[in-house]
Coordinates of C-alpha atoms in Angstrom, one line a residue:
X1 CA -37.9 10.8 -157.3
X2 CA -41.7 11.1 -157.8
X3 CA -44.5 9.4 -159.7
X4 CA -43.7 8.4 -163.1
X5 CA -45.6 5.1 -164.0
X6 CA -49.2 5.3 -164.6
X7 CA -51.8 2.8 -165.5
X8 CA -53.1 3.5 -169.2
X9 CA -56.6 1.9 -168.5
X10 CA -57.1 3.6 -165.1
X11 CA -55.8 7.1 -166.1
X12 CA -58.4 8.4 -168.6
X13 CA -58.4 12.0 -167.0
X14 CA -54.6 12.2 -166.8
X15 CA -54.2 11.2 -170.5
X16 CA -56.8 13.8 -171.5
X17 CA -54.9 16.4 -169.6
X18 CA -51.6 15.4 -171.1
X19 CA -53.1 15.7 -174.5
X20 CA -54.7 19.2 -173.7
X21 CA -51.4 20.5 -172.9
X22 CA -49.7 19.3 -176.0
X23 CA -47.7 16.4 -174.7
X24 CA -49.3 13.5 -176.4
X25 CA -46.3 13.0 -178.7
X26 CA -44.1 12.6 -175.4
X27 CA -46.1 9.6 -174.1
X28 CA -44.0 6.5 -173.7
X29 CA -45.9 3.1 -173.1
X30 CA -44.5 0.2 -171.4
X31 CA -42.9 -3.0 -172.5
X32 CA -44.9 -6.2 -172.4
X33 CA -42.6 -7.5 -169.5
X34 CA -43.8 -4.9 -167.4
X35 CA -47.0 -6.8 -166.6
X36 CA -44.8 -9.3 -164.6
X37 CA -44.7 -8.7 -161.0
X38 CA -42.7 -10.3 -158.1
X39 CA -42.8 -10.9 -154.3
X40 CA -39.8 -11.4 -152.1
X41 CA -41.1 -14.4 -150.3
X42 CA -39.3 -17.2 -148.4
X43 CA -35.9 -15.8 -149.4
X44 CA -36.3 -15.6 -153.1
X45 CA -38.3 -13.5 -155.8
X46 CA -41.4 -15.3 -156.9
X47 CA -44.0 -14.5 -159.5
X48 CA -47.2 -12.6 -157.8
X49 CA -49.4 -14.3 -160.3
X50 CA -48.0 -17.6 -159.7
X51 CA -48.6 -17.1 -155.9
X52 CA -51.9 -15.6 -156.3
X53 CA -53.8 -17.8 -158.9
X54 CA -54.3 -20.8 -156.5
X55 CA -56.4 -18.4 -154.5
X56 CA -58.2 -16.4 -157.3
X57 CA -61.4 -18.4 -157.2
X58 CA -62.1 -16.5 -154.0
X59 CA -62.7 -13.3 -156.1
X60 CA -65.8 -15.0 -157.7
X61 CA -67.4 -15.3 -154.2
X62 CA -67.3 -11.5 -153.6
X63 CA -70.7 -10.9 -154.9
X64 CA -72.1 -13.2 -152.6
X65 CA -70.2 -12.2 -149.3
X66 CA -72.2 -9.5 -147.3
X67 CA -70.4 -6.3 -147.0
X68 CA -69.2 -5.3 -143.6
X69 CA -71.6 -3.2 -141.5
X70 CA -68.8 -0.8 -140.4
X71 CA -65.8 0.6 -142.0
X72 CA -62.9 -1.9 -141.6
X73 CA -59.1 -1.9 -142.0
X74 CA -57.5 -3.5 -145.1
X75 CA -56.1 -6.3 -143.0
X76 CA -59.5 -7.0 -141.5
X77 CA -61.4 -7.1 -144.9
X78 CA -58.7 -9.2 -146.5
X79 CA -58.6 -11.8 -143.7
X80 CA -62.4 -11.9 -143.3
X81 CA -62.9 -12.6 -147.1
X82 CA -59.7 -14.4 -148.2
X83 CA -57.9 -15.7 -145.1
X84 CA -54.7 -14.8 -143.1
X85 CA -52.4 -15.9 -146.0
X86 CA -53.7 -13.7 -148.8
X87 CA -54.0 -10.8 -146.3
X88 CA -50.4 -11.1 -145.4
X89 CA -48.9 -12.2 -148.7
X90 CA -50.8 -9.8 -151.1
X91 CA -52.7 -7.2 -149.4
X92 CA -50.0 -6.2 -147.0
X93 CA -47.3 -5.6 -149.6
X94 CA -50.0 -3.9 -151.9
X95 CA -50.6 -1.3 -149.0
X96 CA -46.9 -0.9 -148.6
X97 CA -46.4 -0.3 -152.3
X98 CA -49.3 2.0 -152.9
X99 CA -49.4 3.9 -149.4
X100 CA -46.2 3.1 -147.8
X101 CA -48.5 2.1 -144.9
X102 CA -49.8 -0.5 -142.5
X103 CA -52.8 -2.6 -143.8
X104 CA -53.8 -3.1 -140.1
X105 CA -54.4 0.6 -139.5
X106 CA -55.6 1.9 -143.0
X107 CA -59.2 1.9 -144.0
X108 CA -60.3 -0.5 -146.8
X109 CA -63.1 1.7 -147.8
X110 CA -60.8 4.8 -148.2
X111 CA -57.9 3.3 -149.8
X112 CA -59.4 0.7 -152.1
X113 CA -63.1 1.8 -152.4
X114 CA -63.9 -0.2 -155.6
X115 CA -62.1 -3.4 -154.7
X116 CA -62.6 -6.1 -156.2
X117 CA -64.8 -4.7 -159.1
X118 CA -61.6 -3.6 -161.1
X119 CA -60.0 -7.1 -160.9
X120 CA -63.2 -8.8 -162.0
X121 CA -63.6 -6.4 -164.9
X122 CA -60.1 -6.9 -166.1
X123 CA -60.9 -10.6 -166.4
X124 CA -64.1 -10.4 -168.5
X125 CA -64.3 -6.8 -170.0
X126 CA -62.5 -6.0 -173.3
X127 CA -60.1 -3.2 -172.5
X128 CA -59.3 -0.3 -174.6
X129 CA -56.2 -1.0 -176.4
X130 CA -53.0 0.9 -175.6
X131 CA -49.4 0.2 -176.8
X132 CA -48.6 -0.8 -173.2
X133 CA -50.3 -1.1 -169.9
X134 CA -48.4 1.8 -168.2
X135 CA -47.2 5.0 -169.6
X136 CA -44.8 7.9 -168.6
X137 CA -43.6 11.0 -170.3
X138 CA -40.3 11.4 -172.3
X139 CA -39.1 14.1 -170.1
X140 CA -40.5 13.0 -166.8
X141 CA -43.7 13.8 -164.9
X142 CA -42.3 17.3 -164.2
X143 CA -42.7 18.2 -167.9
X144 CA -46.6 18.0 -167.3
X145 CA -46.3 20.5 -164.4
X146 CA -44.0 22.8 -166.6
X147 CA -46.6 22.5 -169.5
X148 CA -49.5 23.5 -167.1
X149 CA -47.5 26.5 -165.8
X150 CA -47.0 27.7 -169.4
X151 CA -50.6 27.4 -170.4
X152 CA -51.8 29.4 -167.2
X153 CA -52.8 33.0 -167.7
X154 CA -51.8 33.7 -164.1
X155 CA -49.0 35.0 -161.9
X156 CA -47.2 32.2 -160.2
X157 CA -45.3 32.9 -156.9
X158 CA -42.6 30.4 -156.2
X159 CA -40.8 29.9 -152.9
X160 CA -43.7 31.8 -151.1
X161 CA -44.9 30.4 -147.8
X162 CA -48.6 30.7 -146.6
X163 CA -48.6 32.2 -143.1
X164 CA -52.4 32.4 -142.6
X165 CA -55.7 31.7 -144.2
X166 CA -59.1 33.3 -143.7
X167 CA -62.2 32.9 -145.7
X168 CA -61.2 35.1 -148.6
X169 CA -57.7 36.4 -147.4
X170 CA -54.3 34.9 -147.6
X171 CA -51.3 36.2 -146.0
X172 CA -47.9 35.1 -147.3
X173 CA -44.3 35.9 -147.0
X174 CA -44.8 38.1 -150.0
X175 CA -47.7 40.0 -148.7
X176 CA -51.4 39.6 -148.3
X177 CA -54.0 38.8 -151.0
X178 CA -57.8 38.9 -151.1
X179 CA -59.6 36.3 -153.4
X180 CA -63.0 35.3 -154.4
X181 CA -62.2 31.6 -153.7
X182 CA -59.2 29.8 -152.5
X183 CA -58.1 26.5 -153.8
X184 CA -55.6 24.6 -151.7
X185 CA -53.4 21.6 -152.7
X186 CA -51.2 21.9 -149.6
X187 CA -50.2 18.7 -147.9
X188 CA -52.5 17.6 -144.9
X189 CA -50.0 18.7 -142.2
X190 CA -49.4 21.9 -143.8
X191 CA -52.9 22.8 -144.2
X192 CA -53.9 21.8 -140.7
X193 CA -51.3 24.0 -139.3
X194 CA -53.1 26.9 -140.9
X195 CA -56.7 25.7 -140.3
X196 CA -56.6 23.8 -136.8
X197 CA -60.2 22.9 -137.1
X198 CA -59.4 20.6 -140.0
X199 CA -59.5 16.8 -139.0
X200 CA -56.0 15.3 -138.4
X201 CA -54.8 12.8 -140.9
X202 CA -51.5 11.2 -140.7
X203 CA -48.9 11.0 -143.5
X204 CA -46.3 8.5 -144.0
X205 CA -42.6 9.5 -145.0
X206 CA -40.6 7.3 -147.5
X207 CA -37.0 7.3 -148.6
X208 CA -36.6 6.8 -152.3
X209 CA -33.2 5.6 -153.8
X210 CA -32.5 5.9 -157.5
X211 CA -29.9 3.9 -159.0
X212 CA -28.3 3.8 -162.5
X213 CA -26.1 1.4 -164.1
X214 CA -24.3 2.1 -167.6
X215 CA -24.9 -1.5 -168.5
X216 CA -27.6 -4.0 -168.1
X217 CA -27.1 -5.9 -164.7
X218 CA -30.5 -7.5 -164.2
X219 CA -31.3 -11.1 -164.8
X220 CA -34.9 -10.7 -164.2
X221 CA -37.3 -8.7 -166.4
X222 CA -40.6 -7.2 -165.2
X223 CA -42.0 -4.4 -163.3
X224 CA -40.3 -5.0 -160.1
X225 CA -41.1 -6.4 -156.7
X226 CA -42.7 -5.8 -153.2
X227 CA -41.6 -7.1 -149.7
X228 CA -44.3 -8.3 -147.3
X229 CA -44.0 -6.9 -143.7
X230 CA -43.6 -10.5 -142.4
X231 CA -40.1 -10.7 -144.1
X232 CA -38.9 -7.8 -141.7
X233 CA -36.9 -5.9 -144.3
X234 CA -36.2 -2.2 -144.5
X235 CA -36.7 -2.3 -148.2
X236 CA -40.4 -2.0 -149.2
X237 CA -39.9 -2.7 -152.9
X238 CA -38.1 -1.8 -156.0
X239 CA -39.2 -0.8 -159.5
X240 CA -37.1 -2.0 -162.6
X241 CA -37.6 1.4 -164.5
X242 CA -35.4 0.4 -167.5
X243 CA -37.4 -3.0 -167.9
X244 CA -40.5 -1.1 -167.8
X245 CA -39.9 1.5 -170.4
X246 CA -36.8 0.3 -172.1
X247 CA -33.6 2.3 -172.8
X248 CA -29.9 1.6 -172.4
X249 CA -28.3 0.3 -169.2
X250 CA -30.3 -0.2 -166.1
X251 CA -32.4 2.2 -164.0
X252 CA -33.8 1.1 -160.6
X253 CA -36.0 2.9 -158.0
X254 CA -36.0 1.5 -154.5
X255 CA -38.6 2.4 -151.7
X256 CA -37.2 2.2 -148.2
X257 CA -38.8 2.5 -144.8
X258 CA -38.0 5.9 -143.2
X259 CA -36.7 4.0 -140.1
X260 CA -33.8 2.5 -142.2
X261 CA -30.6 3.9 -140.6
X262 CA -28.7 3.7 -143.8
X263 CA -31.0 3.6 -146.9
X264 CA -28.0 3.5 -149.3
X265 CA -26.5 0.4 -147.6
X266 CA -30.0 -1.1 -147.4
X267 CA -30.5 -1.0 -151.1
X268 CA -27.1 -2.1 -152.2
X269 CA -27.4 -5.2 -149.9
X270 CA -30.9 -6.0 -151.3
X271 CA -29.4 -5.7 -154.9
X272 CA -27.0 -8.3 -153.9
X273 CA -29.2 -10.5 -151.9
X274 CA -32.4 -10.4 -153.8
X275 CA -31.3 -9.8 -157.3
X276 CA -27.7 -11.1 -157.5
X277 CA -26.3 -7.7 -158.6
X278 CA -23.0 -7.2 -156.8
X279 CA -21.9 -4.3 -159.2
X280 CA -21.8 -0.7 -157.6
X281 CA -24.1 1.8 -159.6
X282 CA -22.7 4.5 -161.6
X283 CA -25.4 6.8 -160.2
X284 CA -27.1 6.8 -156.8
X285 CA -29.2 9.4 -155.4
X286 CA -31.2 9.3 -152.0
X287 CA -34.4 11.3 -151.6
X288 CA -36.2 11.5 -148.3
X289 CA -39.9 12.3 -148.9
X290 CA -41.3 13.5 -145.6
X291 CA -45.0 13.1 -144.9
X292 CA -45.5 12.4 -148.4
X293 CA -48.4 9.8 -148.5
X294 CA -51.7 10.2 -146.7
X295 CA -52.7 7.5 -144.3
X296 CA -56.6 7.4 -144.2
X297 CA -57.5 5.4 -141.1
X298 CA -61.0 4.1 -140.1
X299 CA -63.3 7.0 -139.8
X300 CA -60.9 9.6 -141.1
X301 CA -62.7 10.0 -144.6
X302 CA -66.1 10.8 -142.9
X303 CA -64.6 13.6 -140.7
X304 CA -62.7 15.0 -143.8
X305 CA -65.9 15.1 -145.9
X306 CA -67.9 16.6 -143.0
X307 CA -65.4 19.3 -142.4
X308 CA -65.2 20.0 -146.4
X309 CA -69.0 20.6 -146.4
X310 CA -68.7 23.4 -143.7
X311 CA -66.2 25.3 -145.9
X312 CA -67.3 28.4 -147.8
X313 CA -65.3 29.7 -150.9
X314 CA -62.4 27.4 -149.9
X315 CA -61.8 24.2 -151.9
X316 CA -59.4 21.4 -151.0
X317 CA -57.5 19.6 -153.6
X318 CA -55.0 17.6 -151.6
X319 CA -54.1 14.0 -152.3
X320 CA -55.7 12.9 -148.9
X321 CA -59.2 13.5 -150.0
X322 CA -59.7 11.0 -152.8
X323 CA -56.5 9.2 -153.0
X324 CA -52.7 9.9 -153.5
X325 CA -52.8 8.8 -157.2
X326 CA -52.1 11.5 -159.9
X327 CA -55.4 10.4 -161.7
X328 CA -57.3 10.8 -158.6
X329 CA -56.0 14.2 -158.0
X330 CA -56.8 15.3 -161.5
X331 CA -60.4 13.9 -161.4
X332 CA -61.0 15.7 -158.1
X333 CA -59.6 18.9 -159.4
X334 CA -61.9 18.7 -162.5
X335 CA -64.8 18.0 -160.2
X336 CA -64.0 20.9 -157.8
X337 CA -63.4 23.3 -160.6
X338 CA -66.6 22.4 -162.5
X339 CA -68.6 22.8 -159.3
X340 CA -67.0 26.3 -158.9
X341 CA -67.8 27.6 -162.2
X342 CA -71.3 26.2 -162.2
X343 CA -71.9 28.1 -158.9
X344 CA -70.4 31.3 -160.3
X345 CA -72.8 31.0 -163.4
X346 CA -75.8 30.5 -161.1
X347 CA -75.0 33.6 -159.1

C-alpha cells in the first residue's frame, strides 16, 4: 500500500539506516528485467527507452542552455529545453508517477532540483555495484519502522492526536507535555491546522489498488508502465511487483486518480485493455491515500524555508520540505538531528 521499491544507487542513507537497525540480511534486490519501463502511448505499451533515445542527444546540450531567471513549472522547463513532445510524453507521466501531480503547476526546482545531472552521471560515471538497481525488504517497508521502534529508548504513544502546539508544549488527547524541542513529521495539512502561520502547501490524494494472482498472468516483463495525461485515463500507472522482485504468481500495484468513480473497475479494465489479462485476481485491495503526496508549486519552497527559519526549538521533518521520497526524508532527519545535537553541545 505504501513505498516498497527504492533505488539502490540513490538511497545511500536509507541503506545505511537499514544496516544500522539490523535488517541488512532482509534486503531483496531487483531482477535485471526491472530496468525495463513502459509508457501507454497511442493505444499500446511501448518501451520508454525506445521512445526517448531519439531525443537523448538533447541532454548533452543542457550545460550550454542558460538557466531560467525565475522558478518555473516542470512543463515550462521541459517544453523550453526539449520541446512539447518530450514535455508531454516523458515529463508529464514522470510527474504523475512520482508526485501524482500536474507538471503544469508543480515547480521544477522543487521537484527535480538536480535534473539532468543524475542522468548524465548515469551515462558516464561508474556506479557502485549492487545485485540489482532496486531493493526492498523481505517483510515490507513496515519492518523498518518496527525495527526503529524496537531500538528507541523512548515511550511511543499510538493513536494519540495532537490538539495544539506551542513553542515547548504539546497538548494531546492523552494530556499535555513539555519538551526541550519538538520534531514534527505530521503531514502538511495536519501541521498547518495546528500552526496557521505555516505557508499552505497542497497535497495530492491517490487510490492504490493491489492485486494478486496465484499464477503468472503477465506476458510483459519489466518494472511497469505510466500513462501520460493526454491519454485521458483514470489509471496513472501500474507496477509489476512480482516481475521486479520475483516470487510465485503475479503481484501488481496500480495507481488511480482520486477522481475515478470505481477504482476497482478502472484497474480491471486496464488489465484487460493494456495487458491482455482477462482473469480475475485472487486478491484485490483498494486503499485511498488521502492528501498523501505534497505538491510544491512555484514559490512555495521559498515560503516554507523562510517560515522554517523563524522557528525556535521546533523542527520540521515532513515529506513536503525536501521531497516525498523515503531517502530524502531520512537525509533531512539526519541533517536536522545533527544540527540539534551540535546546538545542544554548544549551549
